[in-house]
Amino acid sequence: LNTVVTTAPQVTGYVVEHAARLRPGPFTEQLIAAALAVRATQPGSAASGRPLTEPLTAAEQRILTLLPTSTYLQIADTLYISRNTVKTHLRAIYQKLGAASRSEALERAVDLRLL
């Protein structure tokens, strides 16, 4: 796992960015976890920028935890909530993290040690 994710920063970035589209399975989950861990230790990833202006709620944190490995529908099914509720929480998460996309939100969450 570490060989795969430490080969190049581009590989780690790709795995984190496309985690939800990868085929689910135990190896994939380990690969994503390793990529997030490596991303957190790379130079320039140490809590850069400003801290959160408002902490994430418990519901937002649960959704953020599932974000690297799940689609919106999978998150909704796992948490027994509607897809629109997932979207509402994600909007709040993106705003609090200062992110405009899923990959930016994941990167910022790793930087802040939320994942």
C-alpha atoms as a printed R data frame, in Angstrom:
    type eleno elety resid chain resno       x      y      z
1   ATOM     1    CA   LEU     A     1   0.000  0.000  0.000
2   ATOM     2    CA   ASN     A     2   2.664  2.491  0.950
3   ATOM     3    CA   THR     A     3   4.578  1.783 -2.259
4   ATOM     4    CA   VAL     A     4   1.510  2.636 -4.300
5   ATOM     5    CA   VAL     A     5   0.667  5.889 -2.537
6   ATOM     6    CA   THR     A     6   4.219  7.137 -1.982
7   ATOM     7    CA   THR     A     7   5.342  6.601 -5.578
8   ATOM     8    CA   ALA     A     8   4.411 10.122 -6.578
9   ATOM     9    CA   PRO     A     9   2.285 12.897 -5.125
10  ATOM    10    CA   GLN     A    10   0.128 12.619 -8.238
11  ATOM    11    CA   VAL     A    11  -0.802  9.029 -7.356
12  ATOM    12    CA   THR     A    12  -1.800 10.015 -3.828
13  ATOM    13    CA   GLY     A    13  -3.759 12.977 -5.146
14  ATOM    14    CA   TYR     A    14  -5.521 10.802 -7.713
15  ATOM    15    CA   VAL     A    15  -6.495  8.189 -5.146
16  ATOM    16    CA   VAL     A    16  -7.893 10.830 -2.765
17  ATOM    17    CA   GLU     A    17  -9.666 12.750 -5.523
18  ATOM    18    CA   HIS     A    18 -11.255  9.695 -7.158
19  ATOM    19    CA   ALA     A    19 -11.836  7.596 -4.046
20  ATOM    20    CA   ALA     A    20 -15.609  7.502 -4.450
21  ATOM    21    CA   ARG     A    21 -15.307  6.139 -7.993
22  ATOM    22    CA   LEU     A    22 -12.970  3.278 -7.097
23  ATOM    23    CA   ARG     A    23 -14.421 -0.218 -6.813
24  ATOM    24    CA   PRO     A    24 -15.393 -0.778 -3.173
25  ATOM    25    CA   GLY     A    25 -13.568 -3.433 -1.215
26  ATOM    26    CA   PRO     A    26 -11.228 -3.993  1.728
27  ATOM    27    CA   PHE     A    27  -8.089 -3.266 -0.305
28  ATOM    28    CA   THR     A    28  -9.579 -0.079 -1.746
29  ATOM    29    CA   GLU     A    29 -10.479  1.188  1.715
30  ATOM    30    CA   GLN     A    30  -6.936  0.465  2.939
31  ATOM    31    CA   LEU     A    31  -5.499  2.178 -0.139
32  ATOM    32    CA   ILE     A    32  -7.598  5.298  0.438
33  ATOM    33    CA   ALA     A    33  -6.692  5.375  4.140
34  ATOM    34    CA   ALA     A    34  -2.988  5.059  3.256
35  ATOM    35    CA   ALA     A    35  -3.296  7.811  0.635
36  ATOM    36    CA   LEU     A    36  -4.969 10.120  3.153
37  ATOM    37    CA   ALA     A    37  -2.255  9.365  5.709
38  ATOM    38    CA   VAL     A    38   0.529 10.051  3.207
39  ATOM    39    CA   ARG     A    39  -1.203 13.223  1.994
40  ATOM    40    CA   ALA     A    40  -1.359 14.457  5.604
41  ATOM    41    CA   THR     A    41   2.407 14.044  6.034
42  ATOM    42    CA   GLN     A    42   3.483 15.579  2.725
43  ATOM    43    CA   PRO     A    43   5.215 18.972  2.820
44  ATOM    44    CA   GLY     A    44   2.814 21.837  2.439
45  ATOM    45    CA   SER     A    45  -0.119 19.927  3.891
46  ATOM    46    CA   ALA     A    46   0.335 20.924  7.497
47  ATOM    47    CA   ALA     A    47  -2.859 22.772  8.415
48  ATOM    48    CA   SER     A    48  -2.161 25.466  5.878
49  ATOM    49    CA   GLY     A    49  -4.395 28.470  5.676
50  ATOM    50    CA   ARG     A    50  -6.950 29.455  8.206
51  ATOM    51    CA   PRO     A    51  -8.564 27.185 10.786
52  ATOM    52    CA   LEU     A    52 -12.274 26.431 10.695
53  ATOM    53    CA   THR     A    53 -14.397 29.455 11.546
54  ATOM    54    CA   GLU     A    54 -17.135 27.149 12.835
55  ATOM    55    CA   PRO     A    55 -16.682 23.513 13.894
56  ATOM    56    CA   LEU     A    56 -18.421 20.747 12.013
57  ATOM    57    CA   THR     A    57 -21.558 19.322 13.570
58  ATOM    58    CA   ALA     A    58 -21.715 15.631 14.461
59  ATOM    59    CA   ALA     A    59 -23.864 14.965 11.374
60  ATOM    60    CA   GLU     A    60 -21.426 16.849  9.129
61  ATOM    61    CA   GLN     A    61 -18.495 14.918 10.604
62  ATOM    62    CA   ARG     A    62 -20.233 11.584  9.918
63  ATOM    63    CA   ILE     A    63 -20.777 12.603  6.300
64  ATOM    64    CA   LEU     A    64 -17.219 13.878  5.946
65  ATOM    65    CA   THR     A    65 -15.906 10.546  7.239
66  ATOM    66    CA   LEU     A    66 -17.802  8.681  4.510
67  ATOM    67    CA   LEU     A    67 -16.967 11.187  1.749
68  ATOM    68    CA   PRO     A    68 -13.633  9.649  0.626
69  ATOM    69    CA   THR     A    69 -15.110  6.224 -0.077
70  ATOM    70    CA   SER     A    70 -18.795  6.754 -0.839
71  ATOM    71    CA   THR     A    71 -21.086  8.416 -3.339
72  ATOM    72    CA   TYR     A    72 -23.899 10.699 -2.186
73  ATOM    73    CA   LEU     A    73 -26.423  7.869 -2.548
74  ATOM    74    CA   GLN     A    74 -24.221  5.469 -0.590
75  ATOM    75    CA   ILE     A    75 -23.803  8.041  2.190
76  ATOM    76    CA   ALA     A    76 -27.578  8.551  2.303
77  ATOM    77    CA   ASP     A    77 -28.202  4.793  2.460
78  ATOM    78    CA   THR     A    78 -25.538  4.230  5.117
79  ATOM    79    CA   LEU     A    79 -26.815  7.022  7.380
80  ATOM    80    CA   TYR     A    80 -30.515  6.419  6.627
81  ATOM    81    CA   ILE     A    81 -31.049  9.977  5.428
82  ATOM    82    CA   SER     A    82 -32.225 11.444  2.141
83  ATOM    83    CA   ARG     A    83 -29.932 12.435 -0.699
84  ATOM    84    CA   ASN     A    84 -31.073 16.053 -0.240
85  ATOM    85    CA   THR     A    85 -30.014 15.951  3.415
86  ATOM    86    CA   VAL     A    86 -26.582 14.741  2.327
87  ATOM    87    CA   LYS     A    87 -26.372 17.612 -0.169
88  ATOM    88    CA   THR     A    88 -27.392 20.138  2.493
89  ATOM    89    CA   HIS     A    89 -24.748 18.884  4.914
90  ATOM    90    CA   LEU     A    90 -22.121 18.818  2.150
91  ATOM    91    CA   ARG     A    91 -22.894 22.431  1.270
92  ATOM    92    CA   ALA     A    92 -22.295 23.372  4.913
93  ATOM    93    CA   ILE     A    93 -19.110 21.272  5.043
94  ATOM    94    CA   TYR     A    94 -17.731 22.876  1.868
95  ATOM    95    CA   GLN     A    95 -18.515 26.339  3.227
96  ATOM    96    CA   LYS     A    96 -16.892 25.667  6.601
97  ATOM    97    CA   LEU     A    97 -13.809 24.164  4.945
98  ATOM    98    CA   GLY     A    98 -13.626 26.912  2.333
99  ATOM    99    CA   ALA     A    99 -13.769 24.338 -0.465
100 ATOM   100    CA   ALA     A   100 -15.476 24.452 -3.844
101 ATOM   101    CA   SER     A   101 -15.221 20.763 -4.724
102 ATOM   102    CA   ARG     A   102 -15.098 17.308 -3.211
103 ATOM   103    CA   SER     A   103 -11.343 16.995 -3.731
104 ATOM   104    CA   GLU     A   104 -10.686 20.411 -2.157
105 ATOM   105    CA   ALA     A   105 -12.866 19.490  0.818
106 ATOM   106    CA   LEU     A   106 -11.024 16.198  1.289
107 ATOM   107    CA   GLU     A   107  -7.645 17.889  1.005
108 ATOM   108    CA   ARG     A   108  -8.609 20.592  3.493
109 ATOM   109    CA   ALA     A   109 -10.074 17.989  5.885
110 ATOM   110    CA   VAL     A   110  -6.817 16.037  5.772
111 ATOM   111    CA   ASP     A   111  -4.848 19.249  6.356
112 ATOM   112    CA   LEU     A   112  -6.974 20.002  9.416
113 ATOM   113    CA   ARG     A   113  -6.705 16.383 10.619
114 ATOM   114    CA   LEU     A   114 -10.464 15.863 10.364
115 ATOM   115    CA   LEU     A   115  -9.893 12.656  8.381
